[in-house]
mmCIF file of C-alpha atoms in Angstrom:
data_model
loop_
_atom_site.group_PDB
_atom_site.id
_atom_site.type_symbol
_atom_site.label_atom_id
_atom_site.label_comp_id
_atom_site.label_asym_id
_atom_site.label_seq_id
_atom_site.Cartn_x
_atom_site.Cartn_y
_atom_site.Cartn_z
ATOM 1 C CA MET A 3 -38.640 -2.468 0.615
ATOM 2 C CA GLN A 4 -35.183 -2.255 2.055
ATOM 3 C CA LEU A 5 -33.423 -0.135 4.598
ATOM 4 C CA THR A 6 -29.828 0.687 3.790
ATOM 5 C CA LYS A 7 -27.093 -1.414 5.361
ATOM 6 C CA PHE A 8 -25.936 1.880 6.859
ATOM 7 C CA SER A 9 -29.118 2.113 8.955
ATOM 8 C CA ASP A 10 -29.134 -1.590 9.771
ATOM 9 C CA TYR A 11 -25.545 -1.509 11.042
ATOM 10 C CA ALA A 12 -26.041 1.807 12.877
ATOM 11 C CA LEU A 13 -28.823 0.158 14.875
ATOM 12 C CA ARG A 14 -26.675 -2.917 15.515
ATOM 13 C CA ILE A 15 -23.873 -0.710 16.886
ATOM 14 C CA LEU A 16 -26.272 1.094 19.216
ATOM 15 C CA MET A 17 -27.751 -2.204 20.436
ATOM 16 C CA HIS A 18 -24.256 -3.529 21.053
ATOM 17 C CA LEU A 19 -23.324 -0.447 23.085
ATOM 18 C CA ALA A 20 -26.612 -0.448 24.990
ATOM 19 C CA ALA A 21 -26.072 -4.065 26.016
ATOM 20 C CA GLY A 22 -23.131 -3.280 28.272
ATOM 21 C CA ASP A 23 -21.769 -0.472 30.352
ATOM 22 C CA ARG A 24 -18.242 -0.349 29.032
ATOM 23 C CA GLN A 25 -16.695 1.260 26.008
ATOM 24 C CA ARG A 26 -16.363 -0.770 22.853
ATOM 25 C CA SER A 27 -14.363 -0.046 19.736
ATOM 26 C CA ALA A 28 -15.739 -0.293 16.213
ATOM 27 C CA ARG A 29 -13.154 -3.047 15.646
ATOM 28 C CA GLU A 30 -14.436 -5.053 18.602
ATOM 29 C CA ILE A 31 -18.062 -4.726 17.453
ATOM 30 C CA ALA A 32 -17.150 -5.576 13.863
ATOM 31 C CA GLN A 33 -15.313 -8.691 14.997
ATOM 32 C CA ALA A 34 -18.080 -9.796 17.360
ATOM 33 C CA GLN A 35 -20.818 -9.316 14.759
ATOM 34 C CA GLY A 36 -18.826 -10.492 11.743
ATOM 35 C CA LEU A 37 -19.186 -7.169 9.915
ATOM 36 C CA SER A 38 -16.731 -5.040 7.935
ATOM 37 C CA PHE A 39 -14.588 -2.862 10.202
ATOM 38 C CA ASN A 40 -14.244 -0.146 7.575
ATOM 39 C CA HIS A 41 -17.993 0.037 7.197
ATOM 40 C CA LEU A 42 -18.611 0.174 10.954
ATOM 41 C CA ALA A 43 -15.878 2.768 11.458
ATOM 42 C CA LYS A 44 -17.581 5.083 8.969
ATOM 43 C CA ILE A 45 -20.989 4.557 10.577
ATOM 44 C CA SER A 46 -19.517 5.107 14.051
ATOM 45 C CA GLN A 47 -18.186 8.487 12.924
ATOM 46 C CA TRP A 48 -21.648 9.398 11.705
ATOM 47 C CA LEU A 49 -23.214 8.264 14.997
ATOM 48 C CA ALA A 50 -20.723 10.453 16.875
ATOM 49 C CA ALA A 51 -21.401 13.438 14.619
ATOM 50 C CA GLU A 52 -25.144 13.003 15.177
ATOM 51 C CA GLY A 53 -24.678 12.873 18.960
ATOM 52 C CA TYR A 54 -25.620 9.239 19.482
ATOM 53 C CA VAL A 55 -22.215 8.036 20.704
ATOM 54 C CA GLU A 56 -19.163 9.519 22.382
ATOM 55 C CA ALA A 57 -15.801 8.280 21.274
ATOM 56 C CA THR A 58 -12.530 8.180 23.157
ATOM 57 C CA ARG A 59 -9.406 7.808 21.099
ATOM 58 C CA GLY A 60 -6.271 5.826 21.823
ATOM 59 C CA ARG A 61 -5.451 2.608 23.651
ATOM 60 C CA GLY A 62 -8.398 1.437 25.714
ATOM 61 C CA GLY A 63 -10.585 3.935 23.897
ATOM 62 C CA GLY A 64 -13.863 3.220 22.239
ATOM 63 C CA MET A 65 -17.468 4.310 22.057
ATOM 64 C CA ARG A 66 -20.280 4.552 24.512
ATOM 65 C CA LEU A 67 -23.810 5.881 24.173
ATOM 66 C CA ALA A 68 -23.896 9.654 24.472
ATOM 67 C CA ARG A 69 -27.526 9.610 25.651
ATOM 68 C CA ALA A 70 -29.727 7.361 27.713
ATOM 69 C CA ALA A 71 -31.195 4.522 25.652
ATOM 70 C CA ASP A 72 -34.714 5.763 26.308
ATOM 71 C CA ASP A 73 -33.719 9.070 24.735
ATOM 72 C CA ILE A 74 -32.763 7.438 21.430
ATOM 73 C CA SER A 75 -35.774 7.096 19.130
ATOM 74 C CA VAL A 76 -35.469 4.462 16.416
ATOM 75 C CA GLY A 77 -37.707 6.500 14.122
ATOM 76 C CA ALA A 78 -35.708 9.704 14.591
ATOM 77 C CA LEU A 79 -32.487 7.870 13.809
ATOM 78 C CA LEU A 80 -33.898 6.235 10.673
ATOM 79 C CA ARG A 81 -35.330 9.512 9.406
ATOM 80 C CA LYS A 82 -31.737 10.792 9.363
ATOM 81 C CA SER A 83 -29.881 7.698 8.234
ATOM 82 C CA GLU A 84 -32.369 7.007 5.413
ATOM 83 C CA ALA A 85 -32.524 10.607 4.216
ATOM 84 C CA GLY A 86 -30.357 9.866 1.199
ATOM 85 C CA SER A 87 -32.279 6.755 0.180
ATOM 86 C CA PRO A 88 -35.577 7.835 -1.419
ATOM 87 C CA LEU A 89 -38.451 5.348 -1.546
ATOM 88 C CA VAL A 90 -38.628 5.758 -5.332
ATOM 89 C CA GLU A 91 -36.149 7.663 -7.436
ATOM 90 C CA CYS A 92 -38.491 10.560 -8.162
ATOM 91 C CA LEU A 93 -38.735 11.328 -4.411
ATOM 92 C CA GLY A 94 -34.957 11.811 -4.308
ATOM 93 C CA GLU A 95 -32.991 15.026 -4.373
ATOM 94 C CA ASN A 96 -32.461 14.947 -8.109
ATOM 95 C CA GLY A 97 -36.084 14.068 -8.628
ATOM 96 C CA GLY A 98 -35.500 11.149 -10.973
ATOM 97 C CA CYS A 99 -36.749 11.266 -14.525
ATOM 98 C CA CYS A 100 -40.168 9.631 -14.505
ATOM 99 C CA ALA A 101 -42.205 10.865 -17.443
ATOM 100 C CA LEU A 102 -45.387 10.743 -15.349
ATOM 101 C CA LYS A 103 -44.066 12.862 -12.470
ATOM 102 C CA PRO A 104 -45.691 16.193 -13.418
ATOM 103 C CA ALA A 105 -49.163 14.680 -12.944
ATOM 104 C CA CYS A 106 -48.352 11.738 -10.658
ATOM 105 C CA GLY A 107 -51.000 10.993 -8.055
ATOM 106 C CA LEU A 108 -49.006 8.152 -6.526
ATOM 107 C CA LEU A 109 -46.206 10.124 -4.861
ATOM 108 C CA PRO A 110 -48.385 11.744 -2.171
ATOM 109 C CA TYR A 111 -49.653 8.292 -1.156
ATOM 110 C CA LEU A 112 -46.151 6.836 -1.049
ATOM 111 C CA ALA A 113 -44.978 9.765 1.070
ATOM 112 C CA GLU A 114 -47.930 9.201 3.400
ATOM 113 C CA ALA A 115 -47.062 5.503 3.789
ATOM 114 C CA GLN A 116 -43.412 6.308 4.443
ATOM 115 C CA GLU A 117 -44.467 8.757 7.123
ATOM 116 C CA ALA A 118 -46.611 6.028 8.745
ATOM 117 C CA PHE A 119 -43.517 3.796 8.778
ATOM 118 C CA PHE A 120 -41.363 6.388 10.517
ATOM 119 C CA ALA A 121 -44.139 7.510 12.880
ATOM 120 C CA THR A 122 -44.521 3.923 14.124
ATOM 121 C CA LEU A 123 -40.833 3.879 15.016
ATOM 122 C CA ASP A 124 -40.708 7.426 16.410
ATOM 123 C CA LYS A 125 -42.304 6.114 19.565
ATOM 124 C CA ARG A 126 -39.906 3.164 19.923
ATOM 125 C CA SER A 127 -36.692 3.852 21.793
ATOM 126 C CA LEU A 128 -33.447 1.934 22.021
ATOM 127 C CA ALA A 129 -34.493 1.116 25.594
ATOM 128 C CA ASP A 130 -37.708 -0.479 24.247
ATOM 129 C CA VAL A 131 -35.632 -2.507 21.797
ATOM 130 C CA MET A 132 -33.316 -3.704 24.567
ATOM 131 C CA SER A 133 -36.152 -4.689 26.870
ATOM 132 C CA ARG A 134 -38.491 -6.270 24.327
ATOM 133 C CA LYS A 135 -36.641 -9.571 24.412
ATOM 134 C CA SER A 136 -34.474 -10.932 27.178
ATOM 135 C CA GLY A 137 -30.961 -12.190 26.738
ATOM 136 C CA LEU A 138 -29.516 -9.559 24.409
ATOM 137 C CA ALA A 139 -26.987 -8.238 26.927
ATOM 138 C CA LYS A 140 -25.704 -11.746 27.603
ATOM 139 C CA LEU A 141 -25.633 -12.582 23.890
ATOM 140 C CA VAL A 142 -23.551 -9.496 23.173
ATOM 141 C CA GLU A 143 -21.077 -10.495 25.879
ATOM 142 C CA ASP A 144 -20.933 -14.021 24.494
ATOM 143 C CA VAL A 145 -20.228 -12.967 20.896
ATOM 144 C CA THR A 146 -17.785 -10.297 22.056
ATOM 145 C CA THR A 147 -15.689 -12.620 24.176
ATOM 146 C CA ALA A 148 -15.926 -15.721 21.994
ATOM 147 C CA PRO A 149 -12.528 -16.788 20.602
ATOM 148 C CA ALA A 150 -12.119 -15.939 16.927
ATOM 149 C CA THR A 151 -12.669 -19.005 14.770
ATOM 150 C CA MET B 9 -35.741 3.086 2.479
ATOM 151 C CA GLN B 10 -36.217 2.018 -1.078
ATOM 152 C CA LEU B 11 -38.813 0.155 -3.037
ATOM 153 C CA THR B 12 -37.458 -2.081 -5.755
ATOM 154 C CA LYS B 13 -37.419 -0.770 -9.321
ATOM 155 C CA PHE B 14 -39.627 -3.771 -10.059
ATOM 156 C CA SER B 15 -42.419 -2.311 -7.904
ATOM 157 C CA ASP B 16 -41.835 1.234 -9.112
ATOM 158 C CA TYR B 17 -42.084 0.212 -12.772
ATOM 159 C CA ALA B 18 -45.042 -2.124 -12.132
ATOM 160 C CA LEU B 19 -46.963 0.861 -10.782
ATOM 161 C CA ARG B 20 -45.890 3.035 -13.713
ATOM 162 C CA ILE B 21 -47.185 0.403 -16.167
ATOM 163 C CA LEU B 22 -50.542 0.231 -14.385
ATOM 164 C CA MET B 23 -50.852 4.027 -14.322
ATOM 165 C CA HIS B 24 -50.027 4.129 -18.025
ATOM 166 C CA LEU B 25 -52.715 1.545 -18.808
ATOM 167 C CA ALA B 26 -55.272 3.215 -16.543
ATOM 168 C CA ALA B 27 -54.769 6.529 -18.311
ATOM 169 C CA GLY B 28 -56.341 5.354 -21.561
ATOM 170 C CA ASP B 29 -58.855 2.866 -22.808
ATOM 171 C CA ARG B 30 -56.799 1.156 -25.471
ATOM 172 C CA GLN B 31 -54.242 -1.616 -25.368
ATOM 173 C CA ARG B 32 -50.611 -0.702 -25.050
ATOM 174 C CA SER B 33 -47.551 -2.859 -25.549
ATOM 175 C CA ALA B 34 -44.649 -3.061 -23.123
ATOM 176 C CA ARG B 35 -42.491 -1.650 -25.927
ATOM 177 C CA GLU B 36 -44.757 1.368 -26.347
ATOM 178 C CA ILE B 37 -44.781 2.081 -22.603
ATOM 179 C CA ALA B 38 -41.007 1.596 -22.355
ATOM 180 C CA GLN B 39 -40.441 4.023 -25.204
ATOM 181 C CA ALA B 40 -42.884 6.608 -23.852
ATOM 182 C CA GLN B 41 -41.431 6.500 -20.346
ATOM 183 C CA GLY B 42 -37.786 6.074 -21.345
ATOM 184 C CA LEU B 43 -37.425 2.740 -19.507
ATOM 185 C CA SER B 44 -35.766 -0.538 -20.463
ATOM 186 C CA PHE B 45 -38.029 -2.679 -22.658
ATOM 187 C CA ASN B 46 -36.553 -5.933 -21.333
ATOM 188 C CA HIS B 47 -37.237 -4.862 -17.773
ATOM 189 C CA LEU B 48 -40.822 -3.792 -18.535
ATOM 190 C CA ALA B 49 -41.505 -6.978 -20.511
ATOM 191 C CA LYS B 50 -40.531 -9.077 -17.501
ATOM 192 C CA ILE B 51 -42.661 -6.979 -15.150
ATOM 193 C CA SER B 52 -45.595 -7.104 -17.579
ATOM 194 C CA GLN B 53 -45.453 -10.906 -17.525
ATOM 195 C CA TRP B 54 -45.568 -10.803 -13.734
ATOM 196 C CA LEU B 55 -48.529 -8.382 -13.802
ATOM 197 C CA ALA B 56 -50.352 -10.760 -16.153
ATOM 198 C CA ALA B 57 -49.572 -13.793 -13.974
ATOM 199 C CA GLU B 58 -50.882 -11.914 -10.930
ATOM 200 C CA GLY B 59 -54.099 -11.017 -12.730
ATOM 201 C CA TYR B 60 -53.524 -7.268 -12.996
ATOM 202 C CA VAL B 61 -53.321 -7.094 -16.792
ATOM 203 C CA GLU B 62 -54.570 -9.072 -19.763
ATOM 204 C CA ALA B 63 -52.264 -9.443 -22.702
ATOM 205 C CA THR B 64 -53.072 -10.050 -26.332
ATOM 206 C CA ARG B 65 -50.265 -11.338 -28.508
ATOM 207 C CA GLY B 66 -49.414 -10.519 -32.061
ATOM 208 C CA ARG B 67 -49.703 -7.466 -34.274
ATOM 209 C CA GLY B 68 -51.874 -4.817 -32.677
ATOM 210 C CA GLY B 69 -51.704 -6.739 -29.410
ATOM 211 C CA GLY B 70 -50.827 -5.338 -26.063
ATOM 212 C CA MET B 71 -51.991 -5.075 -22.502
ATOM 213 C CA ARG B 72 -55.001 -3.664 -20.792
ATOM 214 C CA LEU B 73 -56.068 -3.692 -17.150
ATOM 215 C CA ALA B 74 -57.697 -6.982 -16.228
ATOM 216 C CA ARG B 75 -59.688 -5.350 -13.400
ATOM 217 C CA ALA B 76 -61.295 -2.014 -12.728
ATOM 218 C CA ALA B 77 -58.801 0.543 -11.389
ATOM 219 C CA ASP B 78 -60.755 0.837 -8.160
ATOM 220 C CA ASP B 79 -60.259 -2.883 -7.636
ATOM 221 C CA ILE B 80 -56.453 -2.602 -7.730
ATOM 222 C CA SER B 81 -55.046 -1.811 -4.295
ATOM 223 C CA VAL B 82 -51.590 -0.233 -4.275
ATOM 224 C CA GLY B 83 -50.831 -1.868 -0.917
ATOM 225 C CA ALA B 84 -51.881 -5.343 -2.055
ATOM 226 C CA LEU B 85 -49.698 -5.029 -5.142
ATOM 227 C CA LEU B 86 -46.659 -3.852 -3.165
ATOM 228 C CA ARG B 87 -47.051 -6.625 -0.588
ATOM 229 C CA LYS B 88 -46.553 -9.059 -3.477
ATOM 230 C CA SER B 89 -43.947 -7.224 -5.531
ATOM 231 C CA GLU B 90 -41.814 -6.438 -2.461
ATOM 232 C CA ALA B 91 -42.064 -9.932 -0.973
ATOM 233 C CA GLY B 92 -38.523 -10.813 -2.021
ATOM 234 C CA SER B 93 -37.007 -7.578 -0.730
ATOM 235 C CA PRO B 94 -36.788 -7.793 3.088
ATOM 236 C CA LEU B 95 -36.523 -4.567 5.072
ATOM 237 C CA VAL B 96 -33.307 -5.824 6.686
ATOM 238 C CA GLU B 97 -31.463 -8.972 5.694
ATOM 239 C CA CYS B 98 -32.440 -10.938 8.791
ATOM 240 C CA LEU B 99 -36.142 -10.567 7.879
ATOM 241 C CA GLY B 100 -35.454 -12.322 4.554
ATOM 242 C CA GLU B 101 -36.031 -15.940 3.657
ATOM 243 C CA ASN B 102 -32.510 -17.009 4.501
ATOM 244 C CA GLY B 103 -32.664 -15.047 7.714
ATOM 245 C CA GLY B 104 -29.349 -13.263 7.284
ATOM 246 C CA CYS B 105 -26.525 -13.815 9.665
ATOM 247 C CA CYS B 106 -26.836 -11.124 12.327
ATOM 248 C CA ALA B 107 -25.158 -12.252 15.536
ATOM 249 C CA LEU B 108 -27.815 -10.471 17.603
ATOM 250 C CA LYS B 109 -30.824 -12.091 15.927
ATOM 251 C CA PRO B 110 -31.589 -14.751 18.577
ATOM 252 C CA ALA B 111 -32.337 -12.034 21.140
ATOM 253 C CA CYS B 112 -33.141 -9.098 18.845
ATOM 254 C CA GLY B 113 -35.898 -6.826 20.106
ATOM 255 C CA LEU B 114 -35.753 -4.581 17.030
ATOM 256 C CA LEU B 115 -37.229 -6.927 14.421
ATOM 257 C CA PRO B 116 -40.794 -6.926 15.825
ATOM 258 C CA TYR B 117 -40.795 -3.104 15.725
ATOM 259 C CA LEU B 118 -39.469 -3.018 12.164
ATOM 260 C CA ALA B 119 -42.124 -5.534 11.106
ATOM 261 C CA GLU B 120 -44.769 -3.378 12.795
ATOM 262 C CA ALA B 121 -43.581 -0.264 10.926
ATOM 263 C CA GLN B 122 -43.524 -2.111 7.618
ATOM 264 C CA GLU B 123 -47.077 -3.269 8.238
ATOM 265 C CA ALA B 124 -48.112 0.361 8.889
ATOM 266 C CA PHE B 125 -46.558 1.279 5.530
ATOM 267 C CA PHE B 126 -48.490 -1.375 3.629
ATOM 268 C CA ALA B 127 -51.719 -0.806 5.561
ATOM 269 C CA THR B 128 -51.673 2.891 4.555
ATOM 270 C CA LEU B 129 -51.504 1.847 0.911
ATOM 271 C CA ASP B 130 -53.990 -1.044 1.190
ATOM 272 C CA LYS B 131 -56.758 1.523 1.158
ATOM 273 C CA ARG B 132 -55.423 3.406 -1.862
ATOM 274 C CA SER B 133 -56.516 2.124 -5.246
ATOM 275 C CA LEU B 134 -55.211 2.748 -8.726
ATOM 276 C CA ALA B 135 -58.400 4.753 -9.279
ATOM 277 C CA ASP B 136 -57.448 6.999 -6.303
ATOM 278 C CA VAL B 137 -53.987 7.461 -7.812
ATOM 279 C CA MET B 138 -55.452 8.426 -11.182
ATOM 280 C CA SER B 139 -57.907 10.897 -9.714
ATOM 281 C CA ARG B 140 -55.656 12.505 -7.107
ATOM 282 C CA LYS B 141 -54.086 14.820 -9.653
ATOM 283 C CA SER B 142 -55.516 15.968 -12.917
ATOM 284 C CA GLY B 143 -53.763 15.736 -16.239
ATOM 285 C CA LEU B 144 -52.239 12.274 -16.035
ATOM 286 C CA ALA B 145 -54.321 10.826 -18.872
ATOM 287 C CA LYS B 146 -53.355 13.702 -21.156
ATOM 288 C CA LEU B 147 -49.704 13.479 -20.086
ATOM 289 C CA VAL B 148 -49.619 9.771 -20.924
ATOM 290 C CA GLU B 149 -51.068 10.482 -24.375
ATOM 291 C CA ASP B 150 -48.515 13.246 -24.888
ATOM 292 C CA VAL B 151 -45.501 11.116 -23.973
ATOM 293 C CA THR B 152 -46.859 8.141 -25.906
ATOM 294 C CA THR B 153 -47.392 10.024 -29.117
ATOM 295 C CA ALA B 154 -44.372 12.328 -28.892
ATOM 296 C CA PRO B 155 -41.877 11.725 -31.687
ATOM 297 C CA ALA B 156 -38.755 9.902 -30.494
ATOM 298 C CA THR B 157 -35.870 12.327 -29.988
#
């Protein structure tokens, strides 16, 4: 069972931004975390469009959280970012082509389990994530300011 | 959030076998469901090794369920078939390479949500799946005996 890299990296961006109080560019985050800039740039645009981050263009520009961290639900974010990634192909938009689908008794149970997954995370905020373990803010500063190797 | 095709097809094979009381070969199921024979053959071997099906070789051979359908838990099966497919890369065996991992407060929440997913399905058996909707047994017979097009 896999989340998309899109969701994984979206959460990493938000954690990176929540760890400090200054703006950070997608390039800076990509470099610090060793991820593809192009990929992060695309995800950052999506995060801005969904109202999670505010972006300032130009020199010295970057992103910051557009809401308080305790107002960002992990479950709510994943429900959106995973919307195009159905648990099994027949739950997708095109419905897949499983021969058993017309009488399938499995799909309702899978949908129920997926809902339990999201519901567990609905009640977890970015603030919870940041406070669950200590040292994340310092780690982010360390990886961000470390000289490129 | 996606299950592997391996898990998806493993469940389809079990549903196919549970729908009738005779042996069926991987080739027959592949043909009826329009899936790759090579893929289903590999999954069938895994299902046999895990004690879900019994296979008879040779002419007229095939598979049948090795346990009663109410003794096959969907959750227990998925816990095994999804073991090599971590929710995010840093939960995998090699641990991924996320720069934030040493202080990440997200992983425990993701693990908790994944557990909620599996726990929901632990209590659902193949017998529940077969009885949740009517018509699956007939549908399986129809697709199995339909002339190839």
